[in-house]
PDB file of C-alpha atoms in Angstrom:
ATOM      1  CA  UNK A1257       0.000   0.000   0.000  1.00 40.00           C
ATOM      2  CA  UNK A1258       3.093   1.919   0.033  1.00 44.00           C
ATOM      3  CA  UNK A1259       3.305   2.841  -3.323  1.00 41.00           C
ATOM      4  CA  UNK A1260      -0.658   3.886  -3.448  1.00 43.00           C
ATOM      5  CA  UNK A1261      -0.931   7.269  -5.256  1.00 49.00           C
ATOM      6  CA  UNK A1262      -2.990   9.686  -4.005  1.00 78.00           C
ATOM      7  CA  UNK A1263      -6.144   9.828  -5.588  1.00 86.00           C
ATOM      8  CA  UNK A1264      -6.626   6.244  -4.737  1.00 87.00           C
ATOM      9  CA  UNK A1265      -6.421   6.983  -0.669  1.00 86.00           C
ATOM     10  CA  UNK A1266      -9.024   9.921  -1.392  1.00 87.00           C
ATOM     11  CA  UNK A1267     -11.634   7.798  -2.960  1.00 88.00           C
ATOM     12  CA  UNK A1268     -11.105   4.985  -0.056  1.00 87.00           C
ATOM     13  CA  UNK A1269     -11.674   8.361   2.032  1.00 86.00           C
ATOM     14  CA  UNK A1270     -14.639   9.233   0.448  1.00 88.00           C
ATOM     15  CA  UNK A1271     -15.880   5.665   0.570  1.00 88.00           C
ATOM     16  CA  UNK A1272     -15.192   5.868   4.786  1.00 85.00           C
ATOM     17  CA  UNK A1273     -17.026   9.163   4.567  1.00 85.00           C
ATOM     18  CA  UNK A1274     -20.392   7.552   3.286  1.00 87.00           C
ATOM     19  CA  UNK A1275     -19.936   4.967   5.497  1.00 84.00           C
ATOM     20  CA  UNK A1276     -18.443   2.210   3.988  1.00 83.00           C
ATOM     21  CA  UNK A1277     -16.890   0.728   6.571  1.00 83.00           C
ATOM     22  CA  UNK A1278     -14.709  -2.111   4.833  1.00 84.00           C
ATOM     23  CA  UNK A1279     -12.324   1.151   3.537  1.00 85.00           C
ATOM     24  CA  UNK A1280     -11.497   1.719   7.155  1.00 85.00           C
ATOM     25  CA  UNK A1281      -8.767  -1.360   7.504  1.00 87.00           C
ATOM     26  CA  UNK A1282      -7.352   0.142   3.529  1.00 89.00           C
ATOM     27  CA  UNK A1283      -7.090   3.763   5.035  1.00 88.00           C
ATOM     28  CA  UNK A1284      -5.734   2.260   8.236  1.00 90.00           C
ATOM     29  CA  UNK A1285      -2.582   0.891   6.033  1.00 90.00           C
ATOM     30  CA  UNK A1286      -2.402   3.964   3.945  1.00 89.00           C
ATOM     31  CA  UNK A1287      -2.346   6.490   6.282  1.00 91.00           C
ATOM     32  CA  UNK A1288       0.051   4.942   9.443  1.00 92.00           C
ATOM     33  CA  UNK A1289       2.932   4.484   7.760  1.00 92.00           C
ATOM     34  CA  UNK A1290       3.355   8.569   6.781  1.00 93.00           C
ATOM     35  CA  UNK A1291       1.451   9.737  10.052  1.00 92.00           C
ATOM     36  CA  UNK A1292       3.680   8.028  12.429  1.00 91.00           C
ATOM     37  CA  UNK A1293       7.270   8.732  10.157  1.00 92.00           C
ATOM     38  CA  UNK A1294       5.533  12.644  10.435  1.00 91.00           C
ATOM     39  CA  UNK A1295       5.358  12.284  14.056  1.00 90.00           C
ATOM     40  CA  UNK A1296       8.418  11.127  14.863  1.00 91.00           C
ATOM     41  CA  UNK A1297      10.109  13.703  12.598  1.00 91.00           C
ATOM     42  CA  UNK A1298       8.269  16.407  14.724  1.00 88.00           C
ATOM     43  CA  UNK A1299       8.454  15.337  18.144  1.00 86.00           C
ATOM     44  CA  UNK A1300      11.294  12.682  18.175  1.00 82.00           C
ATOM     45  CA  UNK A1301      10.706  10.251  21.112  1.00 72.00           C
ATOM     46  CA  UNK A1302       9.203   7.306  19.546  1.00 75.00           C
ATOM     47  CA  UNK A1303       6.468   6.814  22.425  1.00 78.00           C
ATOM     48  CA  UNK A1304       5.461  10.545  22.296  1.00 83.00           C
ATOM     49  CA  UNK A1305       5.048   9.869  18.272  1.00 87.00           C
ATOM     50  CA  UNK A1306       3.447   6.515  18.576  1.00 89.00           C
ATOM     51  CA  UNK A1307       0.941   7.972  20.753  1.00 89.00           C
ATOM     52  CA  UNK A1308       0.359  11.542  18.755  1.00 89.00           C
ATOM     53  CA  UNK A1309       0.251   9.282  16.167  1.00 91.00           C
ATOM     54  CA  UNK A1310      -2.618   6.991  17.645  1.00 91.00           C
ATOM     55  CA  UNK A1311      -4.541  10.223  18.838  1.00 91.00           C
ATOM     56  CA  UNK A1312      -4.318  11.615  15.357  1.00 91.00           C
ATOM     57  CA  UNK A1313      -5.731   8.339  14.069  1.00 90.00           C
ATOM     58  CA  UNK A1314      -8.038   7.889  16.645  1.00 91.00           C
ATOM     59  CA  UNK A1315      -9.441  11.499  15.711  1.00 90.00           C
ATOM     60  CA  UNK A1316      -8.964  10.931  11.901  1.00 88.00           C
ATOM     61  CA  UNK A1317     -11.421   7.905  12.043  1.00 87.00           C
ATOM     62  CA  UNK A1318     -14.353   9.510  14.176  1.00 87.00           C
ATOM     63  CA  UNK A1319     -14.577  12.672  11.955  1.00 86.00           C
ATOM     64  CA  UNK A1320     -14.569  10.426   8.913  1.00 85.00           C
ATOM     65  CA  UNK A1321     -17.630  11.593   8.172  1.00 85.00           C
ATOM     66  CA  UNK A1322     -16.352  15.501   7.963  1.00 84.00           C
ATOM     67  CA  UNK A1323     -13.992  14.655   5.420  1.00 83.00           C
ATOM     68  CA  UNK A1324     -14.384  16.697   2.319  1.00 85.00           C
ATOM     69  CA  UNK A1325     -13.861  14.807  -0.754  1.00 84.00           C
ATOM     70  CA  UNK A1326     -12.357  18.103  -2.179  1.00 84.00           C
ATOM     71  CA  UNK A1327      -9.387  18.276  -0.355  1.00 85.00           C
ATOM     72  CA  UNK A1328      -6.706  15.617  -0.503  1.00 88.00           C
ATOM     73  CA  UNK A1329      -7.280  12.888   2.244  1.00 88.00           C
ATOM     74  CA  UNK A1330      -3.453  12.789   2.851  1.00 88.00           C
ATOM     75  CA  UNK A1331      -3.158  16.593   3.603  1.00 88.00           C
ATOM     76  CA  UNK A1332      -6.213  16.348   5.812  1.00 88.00           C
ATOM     77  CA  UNK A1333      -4.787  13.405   7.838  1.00 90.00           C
ATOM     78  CA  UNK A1334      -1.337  15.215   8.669  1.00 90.00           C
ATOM     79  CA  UNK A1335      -2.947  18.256   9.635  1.00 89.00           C
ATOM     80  CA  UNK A1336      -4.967  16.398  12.183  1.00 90.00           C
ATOM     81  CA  UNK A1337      -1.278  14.617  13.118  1.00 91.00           C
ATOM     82  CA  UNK A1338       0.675  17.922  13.633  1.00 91.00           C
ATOM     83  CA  UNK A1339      -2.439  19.413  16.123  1.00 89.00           C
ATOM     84  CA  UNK A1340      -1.866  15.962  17.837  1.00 90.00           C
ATOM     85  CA  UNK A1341       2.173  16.932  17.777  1.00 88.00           C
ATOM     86  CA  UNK A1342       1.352  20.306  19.063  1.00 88.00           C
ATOM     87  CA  UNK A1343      -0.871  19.240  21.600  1.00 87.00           C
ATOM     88  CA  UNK A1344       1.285  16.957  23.137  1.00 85.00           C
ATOM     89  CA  UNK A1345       4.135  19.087  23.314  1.00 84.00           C
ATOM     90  CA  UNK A1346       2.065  21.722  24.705  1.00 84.00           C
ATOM     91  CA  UNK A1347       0.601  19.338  27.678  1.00 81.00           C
ATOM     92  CA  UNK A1348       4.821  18.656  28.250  1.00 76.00           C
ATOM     93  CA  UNK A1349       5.694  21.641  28.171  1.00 75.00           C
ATOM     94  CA  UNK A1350       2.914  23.340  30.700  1.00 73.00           C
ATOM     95  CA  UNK A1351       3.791  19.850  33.052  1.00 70.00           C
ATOM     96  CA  UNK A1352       7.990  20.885  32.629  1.00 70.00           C
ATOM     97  CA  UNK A1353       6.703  25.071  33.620  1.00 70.00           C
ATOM     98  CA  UNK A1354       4.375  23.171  36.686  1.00 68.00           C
ATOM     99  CA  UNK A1355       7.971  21.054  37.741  1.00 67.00           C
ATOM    100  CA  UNK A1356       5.074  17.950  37.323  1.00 58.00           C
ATOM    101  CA  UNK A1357       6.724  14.884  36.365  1.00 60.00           C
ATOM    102  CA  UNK A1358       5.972  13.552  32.720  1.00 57.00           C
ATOM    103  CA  UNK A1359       4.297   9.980  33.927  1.00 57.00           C
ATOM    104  CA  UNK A1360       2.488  11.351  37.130  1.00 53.00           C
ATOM    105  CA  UNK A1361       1.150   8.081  37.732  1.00 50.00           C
ATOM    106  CA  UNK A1362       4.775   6.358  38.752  1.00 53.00           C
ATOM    107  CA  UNK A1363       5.532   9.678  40.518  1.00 59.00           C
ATOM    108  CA  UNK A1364       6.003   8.395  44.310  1.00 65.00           C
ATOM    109  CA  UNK A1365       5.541  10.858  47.026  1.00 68.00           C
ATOM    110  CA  UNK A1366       8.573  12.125  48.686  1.00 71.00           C
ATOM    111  CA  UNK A1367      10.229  10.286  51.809  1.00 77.00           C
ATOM    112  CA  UNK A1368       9.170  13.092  53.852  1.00 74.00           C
ATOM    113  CA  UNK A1369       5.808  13.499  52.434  1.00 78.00           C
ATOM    114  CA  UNK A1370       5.123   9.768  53.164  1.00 78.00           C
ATOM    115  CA  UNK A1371       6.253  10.255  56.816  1.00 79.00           C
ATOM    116  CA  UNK A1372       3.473  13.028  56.858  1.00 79.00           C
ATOM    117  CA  UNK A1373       1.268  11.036  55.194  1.00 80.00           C
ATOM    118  CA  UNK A1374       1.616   8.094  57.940  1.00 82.00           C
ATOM    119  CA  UNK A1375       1.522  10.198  60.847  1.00 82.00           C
ATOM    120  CA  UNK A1376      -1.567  11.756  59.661  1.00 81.00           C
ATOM    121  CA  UNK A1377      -3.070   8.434  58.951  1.00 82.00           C
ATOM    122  CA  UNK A1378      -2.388   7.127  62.636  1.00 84.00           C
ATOM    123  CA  UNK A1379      -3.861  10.080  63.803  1.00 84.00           C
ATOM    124  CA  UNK A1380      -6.813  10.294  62.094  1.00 81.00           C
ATOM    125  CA  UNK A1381      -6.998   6.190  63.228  1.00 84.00           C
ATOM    126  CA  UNK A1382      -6.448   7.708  67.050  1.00 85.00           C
ATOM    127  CA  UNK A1383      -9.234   9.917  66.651  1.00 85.00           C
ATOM    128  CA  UNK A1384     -11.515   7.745  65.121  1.00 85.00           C
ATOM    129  CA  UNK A1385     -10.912   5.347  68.110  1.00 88.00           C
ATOM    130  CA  UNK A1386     -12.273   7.738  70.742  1.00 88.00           C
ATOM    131  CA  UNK A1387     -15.280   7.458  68.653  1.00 87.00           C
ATOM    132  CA  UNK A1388     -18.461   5.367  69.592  1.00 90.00           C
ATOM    133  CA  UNK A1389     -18.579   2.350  68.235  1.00 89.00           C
ATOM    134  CA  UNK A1390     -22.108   3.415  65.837  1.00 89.00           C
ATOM    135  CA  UNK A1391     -19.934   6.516  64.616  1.00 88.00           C
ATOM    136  CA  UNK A1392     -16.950   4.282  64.025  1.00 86.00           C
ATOM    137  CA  UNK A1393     -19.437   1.442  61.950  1.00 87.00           C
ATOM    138  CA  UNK A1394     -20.699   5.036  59.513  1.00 87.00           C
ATOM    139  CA  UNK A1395     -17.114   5.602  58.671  1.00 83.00           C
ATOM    140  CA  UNK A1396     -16.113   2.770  58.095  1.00 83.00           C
ATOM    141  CA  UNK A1397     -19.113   2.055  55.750  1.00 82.00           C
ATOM    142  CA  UNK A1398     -18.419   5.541  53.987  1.00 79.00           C
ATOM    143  CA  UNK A1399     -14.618   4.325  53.524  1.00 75.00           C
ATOM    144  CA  UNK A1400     -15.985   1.330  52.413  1.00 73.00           C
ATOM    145  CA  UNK A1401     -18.549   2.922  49.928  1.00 65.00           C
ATOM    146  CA  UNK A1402     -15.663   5.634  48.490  1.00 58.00           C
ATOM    147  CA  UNK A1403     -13.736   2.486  47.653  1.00 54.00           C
ATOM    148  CA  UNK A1404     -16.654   0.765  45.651  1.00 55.00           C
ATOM    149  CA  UNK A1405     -17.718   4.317  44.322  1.00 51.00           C
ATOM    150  CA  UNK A1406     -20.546   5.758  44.149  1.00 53.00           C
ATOM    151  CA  UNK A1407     -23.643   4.726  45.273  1.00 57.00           C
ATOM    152  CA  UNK A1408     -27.246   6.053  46.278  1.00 59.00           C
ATOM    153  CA  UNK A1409     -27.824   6.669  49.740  1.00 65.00           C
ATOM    154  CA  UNK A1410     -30.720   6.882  52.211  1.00 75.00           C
ATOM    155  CA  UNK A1411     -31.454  10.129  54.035  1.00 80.00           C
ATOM    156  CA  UNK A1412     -30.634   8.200  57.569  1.00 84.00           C
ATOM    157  CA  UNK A1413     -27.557   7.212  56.441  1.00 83.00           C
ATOM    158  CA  UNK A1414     -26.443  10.551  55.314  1.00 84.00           C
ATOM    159  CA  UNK A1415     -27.552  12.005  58.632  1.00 88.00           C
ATOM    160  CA  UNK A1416     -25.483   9.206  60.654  1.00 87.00           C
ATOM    161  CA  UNK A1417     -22.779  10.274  57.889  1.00 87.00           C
ATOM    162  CA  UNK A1418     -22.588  13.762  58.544  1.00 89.00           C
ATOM    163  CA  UNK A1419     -23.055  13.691  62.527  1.00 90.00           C
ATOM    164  CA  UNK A1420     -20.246  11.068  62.711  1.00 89.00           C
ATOM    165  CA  UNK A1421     -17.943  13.217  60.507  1.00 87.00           C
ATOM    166  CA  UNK A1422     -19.129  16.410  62.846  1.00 90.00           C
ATOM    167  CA  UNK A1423     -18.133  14.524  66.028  1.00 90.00           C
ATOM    168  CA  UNK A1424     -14.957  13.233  64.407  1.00 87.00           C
ATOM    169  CA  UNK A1425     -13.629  16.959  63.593  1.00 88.00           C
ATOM    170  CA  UNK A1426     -14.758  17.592  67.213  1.00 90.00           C
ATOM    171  CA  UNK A1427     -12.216  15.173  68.361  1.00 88.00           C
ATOM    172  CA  UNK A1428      -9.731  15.914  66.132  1.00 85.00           C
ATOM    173  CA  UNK A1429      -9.647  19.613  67.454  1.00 85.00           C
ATOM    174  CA  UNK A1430      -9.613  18.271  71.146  1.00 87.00           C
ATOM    175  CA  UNK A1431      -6.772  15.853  70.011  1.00 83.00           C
ATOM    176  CA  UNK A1432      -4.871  18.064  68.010  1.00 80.00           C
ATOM    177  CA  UNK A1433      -6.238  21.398  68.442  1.00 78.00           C
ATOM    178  CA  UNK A1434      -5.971  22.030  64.590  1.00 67.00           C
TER     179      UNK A1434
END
């Protein structure tokens, strides 16, 4: 599909655009080759281009039906592959000016924010103890519920909610007076 001239990719286009859905795996092989050697020419890194590239596909596919027949598929296909580029080195660049890390996910807290984080945790547990055991069941069952997500509650149960929470900032500023 490499050597597929151009007018041949915009009719397989135009044939995607009215729905023909058996052009979509003959665009697919037309278009990746020259959208993903574009990306990595523009951005480099071969995982940033693989996944501008993907995006760009991705977008190119669901606005298949805004293609216009008059315009050259290929040139339409790039463009939307150079906003991906642009886009992605835009999101870097404002996560480099924020001093965010690039994969915030396997960011790991610092050893002295995970101190913090463990003292605050066995306070909160030391304050929660001094609790009656009715106000300790709520919060446990709203712990419990955060973890499952969401879920519809009664109008009891959001009472018990909030008085428990109420009595446990009540004890917290007895404990810790903060």
């Amino acid at each position: 599909m490499q050597g597929r001239s151009d007018p041949e990719l915009d009719r397989a286009f135009a044939r995607l655009k009215d729905g023909d859905r058996s052009a979509f795996a003959e665009v697919f092989r037309a278009v990746w080759p020259p959208v993903q050697r574009f990306c990595r020419r523009y951005l480099g890194a071969d995982t940033d281009a693989d996944d501008a590239a993907q995006r760009a596909l991705e977008r190119v596919f669901a606005q298949a039906a805004h293609y216009d027949p008059a315009r050259p598929a290929l040139g339409w296909v790039l463009s939307v592959a150079l906003w991906e580029c642009r886009t992605l080195r835009r999101r870097a660049g404002r996560r480099a000016a924020a001093g965010l890390p690039e994969d915030l996910e396997a960011a790991a807290p610092a050893p002295d924010e995970a101190l913090e984080q463990a003292e605050l945790r066995a306070a909160l547990a030391a304050a929660i103890e001094e609790l009656s055991e009715a106000d300790q069941a709520v919060l446990a069952a709203v712990l419990d519920a955060e973890e499952r997500g969401p879920r519809g509650e009664d109008v009891t149960f959001r009472k018990r909610k909030q008085r428990a929470i109420h009595r446990l900032r009540e004890t917290w500023h007895r404990l810790y007076g903060t």
